[in-house]
PDB file of C-alpha atoms in Angstrom:
ATOM      1  CA  GLY V   1      -0.021  -0.397   0.490  1.00 89.00           C
ATOM      2  CA  MET V   2       2.898   2.338  -0.104  1.00 94.00           C
ATOM      3  CA  ASN V   3       3.330   4.889  -2.456  1.00 95.00           C
ATOM      4  CA  PRO V   4       4.953   3.818  -5.184  1.00 95.00           C
ATOM      5  CA  ALA V   5       7.239   7.185  -6.142  1.00 95.00           C
ATOM      6  CA  ILE V   6       8.614   6.929  -2.904  1.00 94.00           C
ATOM      7  CA  GLU V   7      11.668   4.425  -2.316  1.00 95.00           C
ATOM      8  CA  LEU V   8      12.791   3.924   1.355  1.00 94.00           C
ATOM      9  CA  LYS V   9      17.021   3.749   1.717  1.00 95.00           C
ATOM     10  CA  PRO V  10      18.283   0.756   2.747  1.00 96.00           C
ATOM     11  CA  HIS V  11      18.781   2.470   6.600  1.00 95.00           C
ATOM     12  CA  GLN V  12      14.778   2.789   6.286  1.00 95.00           C
ATOM     13  CA  LYS V  13      14.662  -0.765   5.664  1.00 96.00           C
ATOM     14  CA  ASN V  14      16.735  -1.857   8.286  1.00 96.00           C
ATOM     15  CA  ALA V  15      15.061   0.665  10.753  1.00 95.00           C
ATOM     16  CA  VAL V  16      11.400  -1.403   9.844  1.00 95.00           C
ATOM     17  CA  ALA V  17      12.862  -4.753   9.918  1.00 96.00           C
ATOM     18  CA  ARG V  18      14.167  -4.004  13.465  1.00 95.00           C
ATOM     19  CA  ILE V  19      11.310  -2.725  14.479  1.00 94.00           C
ATOM     20  CA  LEU V  20       9.548  -5.869  13.261  1.00 94.00           C
ATOM     21  CA  LEU V  21      11.539  -8.568  14.287  1.00 93.00           C
ATOM     22  CA  GLY V  22      13.073  -7.152  17.282  1.00 89.00           C
ATOM     23  CA  GLY V  23      11.876  -6.234  20.395  1.00 88.00           C
ATOM     24  CA  ASN V  24      10.944  -1.996  21.777  1.00 93.00           C
ATOM     25  CA  THR V  25      13.016   0.265  19.055  1.00 94.00           C
ATOM     26  CA  LEU V  26      14.788   3.162  19.654  1.00 94.00           C
ATOM     27  CA  LEU V  27      15.258   5.202  16.711  1.00 94.00           C
ATOM     28  CA  ALA V  28      18.191   7.661  16.975  1.00 92.00           C
ATOM     29  CA  HIS V  29      19.029   8.944  13.397  1.00 88.00           C
ATOM     30  CA  CYS V  30      19.887  12.534  13.493  1.00 86.00           C
ATOM     31  CA  VAL V  31      17.480  15.204  12.308  1.00 87.00           C
ATOM     32  CA  GLY V  32      16.087  14.254   8.434  1.00 86.00           C
ATOM     33  CA  ALA V  33      17.535  10.931   8.205  1.00 89.00           C
ATOM     34  CA  GLY V  34      14.090   9.736   7.731  1.00 91.00           C
ATOM     35  CA  LYS V  35      12.666   8.710  11.323  1.00 93.00           C
ATOM     36  CA  SER V  36       8.953   9.577  10.272  1.00 93.00           C
ATOM     37  CA  PHE V  37       8.909   7.094   7.531  1.00 95.00           C
ATOM     38  CA  GLU V  38      10.372   4.481   9.396  1.00 96.00           C
ATOM     39  CA  MET V  39       7.526   5.230  12.449  1.00 95.00           C
ATOM     40  CA  MET V  40       5.290   5.234   9.546  1.00 96.00           C
ATOM     41  CA  ALA V  41       6.221   1.938   7.738  1.00 96.00           C
ATOM     42  CA  ALA V  42       6.652   0.176  11.125  1.00 95.00           C
ATOM     43  CA  CYS V  43       3.024   0.836  11.248  1.00 95.00           C
ATOM     44  CA  MET V  44       1.555  -0.066   8.309  1.00 95.00           C
ATOM     45  CA  GLU V  45       3.496  -3.425   8.475  1.00 95.00           C
ATOM     46  CA  GLN V  46       2.759  -4.278  12.208  1.00 94.00           C
ATOM     47  CA  LYS V  47      -0.394  -4.399  11.190  1.00 93.00           C
ATOM     48  CA  ARG V  48      -0.281  -5.860   8.025  1.00 93.00           C
ATOM     49  CA  LEU V  49       1.784  -9.197   9.324  1.00 93.00           C
ATOM     50  CA  GLY V  50      -1.068  -8.978  12.545  1.00 91.00           C
ATOM     51  CA  LEU V  51       1.841  -8.254  15.009  1.00 91.00           C
ATOM     52  CA  ALA V  52      -0.019  -5.153  16.224  1.00 90.00           C
ATOM     53  CA  ASN V  53      -3.891  -4.871  16.259  1.00 90.00           C
ATOM     54  CA  LYS V  54      -3.866  -0.709  16.374  1.00 91.00           C
ATOM     55  CA  THR V  55      -0.645   1.661  16.736  1.00 94.00           C
ATOM     56  CA  ILE V  56      -0.223   5.199  17.653  1.00 94.00           C
ATOM     57  CA  MET V  57       2.051   7.867  16.739  1.00 95.00           C
ATOM     58  CA  VAL V  58       2.775  10.598  20.119  1.00 95.00           C
ATOM     59  CA  VAL V  59       3.911  13.330  18.531  1.00 94.00           C
ATOM     60  CA  PRO V  60       4.736  16.843  19.968  1.00 92.00           C
ATOM     61  CA  LYS V  61       2.072  19.311  19.201  1.00 92.00           C
ATOM     62  CA  PRO V  62       2.600  21.655  16.416  1.00 92.00           C
ATOM     63  CA  LEU V  63       3.824  18.461  14.422  1.00 92.00           C
ATOM     64  CA  ILE V  64       0.191  17.067  14.266  1.00 93.00           C
ATOM     65  CA  GLY V  65      -1.040  17.814  10.761  1.00 93.00           C
ATOM     66  CA  GLN V  66       2.662  17.821   9.453  1.00 94.00           C
ATOM     67  CA  THR V  67       2.957  13.890  10.874  1.00 95.00           C
ATOM     68  CA  ALA V  68      -0.929  13.174   9.268  1.00 95.00           C
ATOM     69  CA  SER V  69      -0.049  14.371   5.965  1.00 95.00           C
ATOM     70  CA  GLU V  70       3.007  12.715   5.551  1.00 95.00           C
ATOM     71  CA  PHE V  71       1.855   9.600   6.587  1.00 96.00           C
ATOM     72  CA  LEU V  72      -0.898  10.139   3.753  1.00 96.00           C
ATOM     73  CA  ARG V  73       1.730  10.819   1.605  1.00 96.00           C
ATOM     74  CA  LEU V  74       3.281   7.183   2.159  1.00 96.00           C
ATOM     75  CA  TYR V  75       0.262   5.837   2.611  1.00 96.00           C
ATOM     76  CA  PRO V  76      -2.364   7.186   0.288  1.00 96.00           C
ATOM     77  CA  SER V  77      -5.757   4.385   1.037  1.00 94.00           C
ATOM     78  CA  ALA V  78      -3.823   4.541   4.918  1.00 94.00           C
ATOM     79  CA  ASN V  79      -7.243   4.898   7.487  1.00 94.00           C
ATOM     80  CA  ILE V  80      -5.652   7.347  10.064  1.00 95.00           C
ATOM     81  CA  LEU V  81      -7.788   9.311  12.954  1.00 94.00           C
ATOM     82  CA  VAL V  82      -6.371  12.348  13.689  1.00 94.00           C
ATOM     83  CA  ALA V  83      -6.785  14.024  17.570  1.00 91.00           C
ATOM     84  CA  THR V  84      -7.828  17.745  16.981  1.00 88.00           C
ATOM     85  CA  GLU V  85      -7.777  20.039  20.753  1.00 86.00           C
ATOM     86  CA  ARG V  86     -11.797  19.121  20.724  1.00 88.00           C
ATOM     87  CA  ASP V  87     -11.717  15.354  21.160  1.00 89.00           C
ATOM     88  CA  PHE V  88      -9.598  15.291  24.561  1.00 87.00           C
ATOM     89  CA  GLU V  89     -12.188  18.718  26.186  1.00 87.00           C
ATOM     90  CA  LYS V  90     -13.435  16.883  29.222  1.00 85.00           C
ATOM     91  CA  SER V  91     -17.116  16.080  27.919  1.00 86.00           C
ATOM     92  CA  ARG V  92     -15.974  14.582  24.615  1.00 89.00           C
ATOM     93  CA  ARG V  93     -12.969  12.407  25.725  1.00 87.00           C
ATOM     94  CA  LYS V  94     -14.620   9.215  26.825  1.00 87.00           C
ATOM     95  CA  GLN V  95     -16.640   9.724  23.359  1.00 90.00           C
ATOM     96  CA  PHE V  96     -13.300  10.320  21.771  1.00 90.00           C
ATOM     97  CA  VAL V  97     -10.806   7.144  23.503  1.00 90.00           C
ATOM     98  CA  SER V  98     -13.680   4.825  22.657  1.00 91.00           C
ATOM     99  CA  ARG V  99     -13.342   5.513  19.053  1.00 90.00           C
ATOM    100  CA  ILE V 100     -10.174   4.452  19.344  1.00 91.00           C
ATOM    101  CA  ALA V 101     -11.043   1.034  21.257  1.00 90.00           C
ATOM    102  CA  THR V 102     -13.658   0.640  18.531  1.00 92.00           C
ATOM    103  CA  GLY V 103     -12.463   1.653  15.532  1.00 91.00           C
ATOM    104  CA  ASP V 104     -10.038  -0.260  12.793  1.00 92.00           C
ATOM    105  CA  TYR V 105      -7.760   2.409  12.397  1.00 94.00           C
ATOM    106  CA  ASP V 106      -4.326   1.674  10.631  1.00 94.00           C
ATOM    107  CA  CYS V 107      -2.829   4.642  12.469  1.00 95.00           C
ATOM    108  CA  ILE V 108      -4.172   7.102  15.455  1.00 95.00           C
ATOM    109  CA  ILE V 109      -1.880  10.190  15.789  1.00 95.00           C
ATOM    110  CA  MET V 110      -2.260  12.452  19.085  1.00 94.00           C
ATOM    111  CA  SER V 111       0.100  15.074  21.030  1.00 93.00           C
ATOM    112  CA  HIS V 112       1.751  13.975  24.134  1.00 92.00           C
ATOM    113  CA  SER V 113      -0.410  15.904  26.493  1.00 89.00           C
ATOM    114  CA  GLN V 114      -3.215  14.569  24.793  1.00 90.00           C
ATOM    115  CA  PHE V 115      -1.358  11.220  25.326  1.00 92.00           C
ATOM    116  CA  GLU V 116      -1.230  11.605  28.751  1.00 89.00           C
ATOM    117  CA  LYS V 117      -5.126  11.590  29.465  1.00 87.00           C
ATOM    118  CA  ILE V 118      -5.376   8.208  28.830  1.00 87.00           C
ATOM    119  CA  PRO V 119      -4.878   6.652  32.223  1.00 85.00           C
ATOM    120  CA  ILE V 120      -3.880   3.281  32.932  1.00 87.00           C
ATOM    121  CA  SER V 121      -6.490   1.823  35.374  1.00 88.00           C
ATOM    122  CA  ALA V 122      -5.785   2.770  39.132  1.00 89.00           C
ATOM    123  CA  GLU V 123      -4.835  -0.910  40.393  1.00 91.00           C
ATOM    124  CA  ARG V 124      -2.121  -1.251  38.167  1.00 89.00           C
ATOM    125  CA  LYS V 125      -0.820   1.769  38.750  1.00 88.00           C
ATOM    126  CA  GLU V 126      -0.877   1.054  42.126  1.00 91.00           C
ATOM    127  CA  ARG V 127       0.782  -2.323  41.607  1.00 90.00           C
ATOM    128  CA  MET V 128       3.620  -0.578  39.079  1.00 86.00           C
ATOM    129  CA  LEU V 129       4.438   2.021  41.652  1.00 87.00           C
ATOM    130  CA  ASN V 130       4.777  -0.115  44.636  1.00 89.00           C
ATOM    131  CA  GLU V 131       7.193  -2.150  42.348  1.00 85.00           C
ATOM    132  CA  GLN V 132       8.973   0.822  41.615  1.00 84.00           C
ATOM    133  CA  ILE V 133       9.339   1.723  45.569  1.00 85.00           C
ATOM    134  CA  ASP V 134      10.329  -1.585  46.409  1.00 82.00           C
ATOM    135  CA  GLU V 135      12.826  -1.300  43.736  1.00 79.00           C
ATOM    136  CA  ILE V 136      14.391   1.977  45.296  1.00 79.00           C
ATOM    137  CA  SER V 137      13.963   0.974  48.945  1.00 80.00           C
ATOM    138  CA  TYR V 138      16.500  -2.001  47.825  1.00 75.00           C
ATOM    139  CA  ALA V 139      18.765   0.395  46.045  1.00 71.00           C
ATOM    140  CA  ILE V 140      18.729   2.742  49.058  1.00 75.00           C
ATOM    141  CA  ASP V 141      19.931   0.207  51.445  1.00 71.00           C
ATOM    142  CA  GLU V 142      22.415  -0.872  48.862  1.00 65.00           C
ATOM    143  CA  MET V 143      24.114   2.292  48.530  1.00 63.00           C
ATOM    144  CA  LYS V 144      24.031   6.192  48.877  1.00 58.00           C
ATOM    145  CA  ASP V 145      22.638   7.529  45.289  1.00 75.00           C
ATOM    146  CA  VAL V 146      25.220   9.060  42.564  1.00 55.00           C
ATOM    147  CA  SER V 147      25.664  12.916  43.653  1.00 52.00           C
ATOM    148  CA  GLY V 148      24.920  15.474  40.434  1.00 50.00           C
ATOM    149  CA  ILE V 149      22.204  13.194  39.111  1.00 52.00           C
ATOM    150  CA  SER V 150      18.361  14.739  39.597  1.00 54.00           C
ATOM    151  CA  SER V 151      16.135  12.181  40.963  1.00 53.00           C
ATOM    152  CA  SER V 152      12.959  14.860  40.708  1.00 54.00           C
ATOM    153  CA  GLY V 153      11.088  12.703  38.065  1.00 60.00           C
ATOM    154  CA  ALA V 154       8.404  14.713  36.247  1.00 75.00           C
ATOM    155  CA  LYS V 155       5.270  13.853  36.127  1.00 77.00           C
ATOM    156  CA  LYS V 156       4.760  12.776  32.444  1.00 80.00           C
ATOM    157  CA  SER V 157       7.655  10.685  32.598  1.00 84.00           C
ATOM    158  CA  THR V 158       6.835   8.792  35.154  1.00 84.00           C
ATOM    159  CA  ASP V 159       3.286   8.500  33.116  1.00 86.00           C
ATOM    160  CA  MET V 160       4.952   7.366  29.758  1.00 88.00           C
ATOM    161  CA  GLN V 161       7.285   4.911  31.946  1.00 87.00           C
ATOM    162  CA  LEU V 162       4.595   3.200  33.117  1.00 88.00           C
ATOM    163  CA  LYS V 163       2.468   2.744  29.629  1.00 91.00           C
ATOM    164  CA  CYS V 164       5.873   1.394  28.327  1.00 91.00           C
ATOM    165  CA  GLN V 165       5.995  -0.983  31.367  1.00 89.00           C
ATOM    166  CA  TYR V 166       2.539  -1.382  30.739  1.00 90.00           C
ATOM    167  CA  LEU V 167       2.797  -2.267  26.890  1.00 90.00           C
ATOM    168  CA  SER V 168       6.094  -4.245  27.259  1.00 90.00           C
ATOM    169  CA  GLU V 169       4.174  -6.336  29.727  1.00 88.00           C
ATOM    170  CA  ILE V 170       1.222  -7.215  27.515  1.00 89.00           C
ATOM    171  CA  ASN V 171       2.736  -7.138  24.598  1.00 89.00           C
ATOM    172  CA  ASP V 172       6.284  -9.261  25.805  1.00 88.00           C
ATOM    173  CA  GLY V 173       8.586  -6.617  25.450  1.00 87.00           C
ATOM    174  CA  ARG V 174       7.630  -5.033  22.350  1.00 88.00           C
ATOM    175  CA  GLY V 175       5.716  -2.505  20.451  1.00 88.00           C
ATOM    176  CA  ILE V 176       7.106   0.679  21.510  1.00 93.00           C
ATOM    177  CA  VAL V 177       9.483   2.543  19.238  1.00 94.00           C
ATOM    178  CA  PHE V 178      10.686   5.850  20.147  1.00 94.00           C
ATOM    179  CA  ALA V 179      12.326   8.507  17.721  1.00 93.00           C
ATOM    180  CA  THR V 180      14.708  11.414  18.222  1.00 90.00           C
ATOM    181  CA  GLY V 181      17.544  12.890  17.096  1.00 89.00           C
ATOM    182  CA  THR V 182      19.015  13.995  20.223  1.00 87.00           C
ATOM    183  CA  PRO V 183      18.782  10.652  22.368  1.00 85.00           C
ATOM    184  CA  ILE V 184      21.663  11.788  25.179  1.00 85.00           C
ATOM    185  CA  SER V 185      21.799  15.488  25.530  1.00 84.00           C
ATOM    186  CA  ASN V 186      22.930  16.147  28.835  1.00 82.00           C
ATOM    187  CA  THR V 187      24.124  13.599  30.881  1.00 82.00           C
ATOM    188  CA  MET V 188      25.213   9.528  30.907  1.00 82.00           C
ATOM    189  CA  CYS V 189      21.818   9.559  32.905  1.00 86.00           C
ATOM    190  CA  GLU V 190      20.121   9.592  29.414  1.00 89.00           C
ATOM    191  CA  MET V 191      21.596   6.294  28.183  1.00 90.00           C
ATOM    192  CA  TYR V 192      20.108   4.541  30.921  1.00 90.00           C
ATOM    193  CA  VAL V 193      16.475   6.207  31.121  1.00 89.00           C
ATOM    194  CA  MET V 194      16.408   4.874  27.424  1.00 91.00           C
ATOM    195  CA  GLN V 195      16.933   1.358  28.226  1.00 91.00           C
ATOM    196  CA  LEU V 196      14.862   1.677  31.448  1.00 90.00           C
ATOM    197  CA  TYR V 197      12.120   2.875  29.173  1.00 92.00           C
ATOM    198  CA  LEU V 198      12.581   0.398  26.695  1.00 93.00           C
ATOM    199  CA  GLN V 199      14.713  -2.357  28.421  1.00 92.00           C
ATOM    200  CA  LYS V 200      13.703  -3.037  31.741  1.00 90.00           C
ATOM    201  CA  ALA V 201      13.200  -6.623  31.614  1.00 89.00           C
ATOM    202  CA  ALA V 202      17.116  -6.828  29.996  1.00 91.00           C
ATOM    203  CA  LEU V 203      18.238  -4.513  32.873  1.00 91.00           C
ATOM    204  CA  GLU V 204      16.963  -7.033  35.775  1.00 89.00           C
ATOM    205  CA  GLU V 205      17.830 -10.124  33.967  1.00 91.00           C
ATOM    206  CA  MET V 206      21.227  -8.297  34.646  1.00 91.00           C
ATOM    207  CA  GLY V 207      20.147  -7.309  38.052  1.00 88.00           C
ATOM    208  CA  ILE V 208      20.205  -3.875  37.206  1.00 88.00           C
ATOM    209  CA  TYR V 209      17.306  -2.038  39.173  1.00 85.00           C
ATOM    210  CA  HIS V 210      18.858   1.496  39.439  1.00 84.00           C
ATOM    211  CA  PHE V 211      20.687   3.694  37.650  1.00 86.00           C
ATOM    212  CA  ASP V 212      24.147   3.422  40.358  1.00 84.00           C
ATOM    213  CA  SER V 213      24.517  -0.422  39.342  1.00 87.00           C
ATOM    214  CA  TRP V 214      23.995   0.378  35.986  1.00 91.00           C
ATOM    215  CA  ALA V 215      26.514   3.524  36.318  1.00 89.00           C
ATOM    216  CA  ALA V 216      29.058   0.907  37.839  1.00 89.00           C
ATOM    217  CA  ASN V 217      28.735  -1.673  34.618  1.00 89.00           C
ATOM    218  CA  PHE V 218      28.469   0.461  31.882  1.00 88.00           C
ATOM    219  CA  GLY V 219      30.105   3.743  32.838  1.00 85.00           C
ATOM    220  CA  GLU V 220      33.684   5.282  33.986  1.00 85.00           C
ATOM    221  CA  VAL V 221      34.476   8.312  35.731  1.00 81.00           C
ATOM    222  CA  THR V 222      37.052  10.268  34.279  1.00 84.00           C
ATOM    223  CA  THR V 223      38.426  13.656  35.560  1.00 88.00           C
ATOM    224  CA  ALA V 224      38.612  15.819  32.472  1.00 86.00           C
ATOM    225  CA  LEU V 225      39.368  19.518  31.410  1.00 89.00           C
ATOM    226  CA  GLU V 226      35.700  20.640  29.675  1.00 81.00           C
ATOM    227  CA  LEU V 227      35.894  23.825  26.108  1.00 80.00           C
TER     228      LEU V 227
END
């Protein structure tokens, strides 16, 4: 169903293959390398192969219109649902979410703030937060946390982390794709964060439950002059 006038580059096809054959995926190509088309092709292929029942692209608010038009440029016959501001007004939110649940869409496109407004169940949230408390308590017993790394997690980060954990649980470690041109912009801690969201089970298999033990295994503290 792809537009015959568009030919994906080899690295884009490899990225789509990685999403289809591997688990949760981080697309970290530089800006302009074609991450959007990779995600769209992966959405359609997962649907076509029966790997996903319904896919969603969560993008920054100003990019919603552009993402939708790009999707239809790549797949002119795709059946996509684009969330508007009105759809997430309190009175219409339930109705819109039930449209997502019952409709047979190839892809749903919405903003980060809209995605935040679709909650996971209170019971599951409580269970996951209790697991996190246990892990943190264990880490505190084991050692003091690294200084200089901020631990004040924002509400939206926690929301995203819980949703990633939920999706990984129900899809057996697959189904989540992150795409960013700047995977690491400030500290090494961001590498750990990416793994925490996308590969939590793999870290736990290695006995890594918090940043300190990750840094002890994969990091090295060096003193150097900074230009």
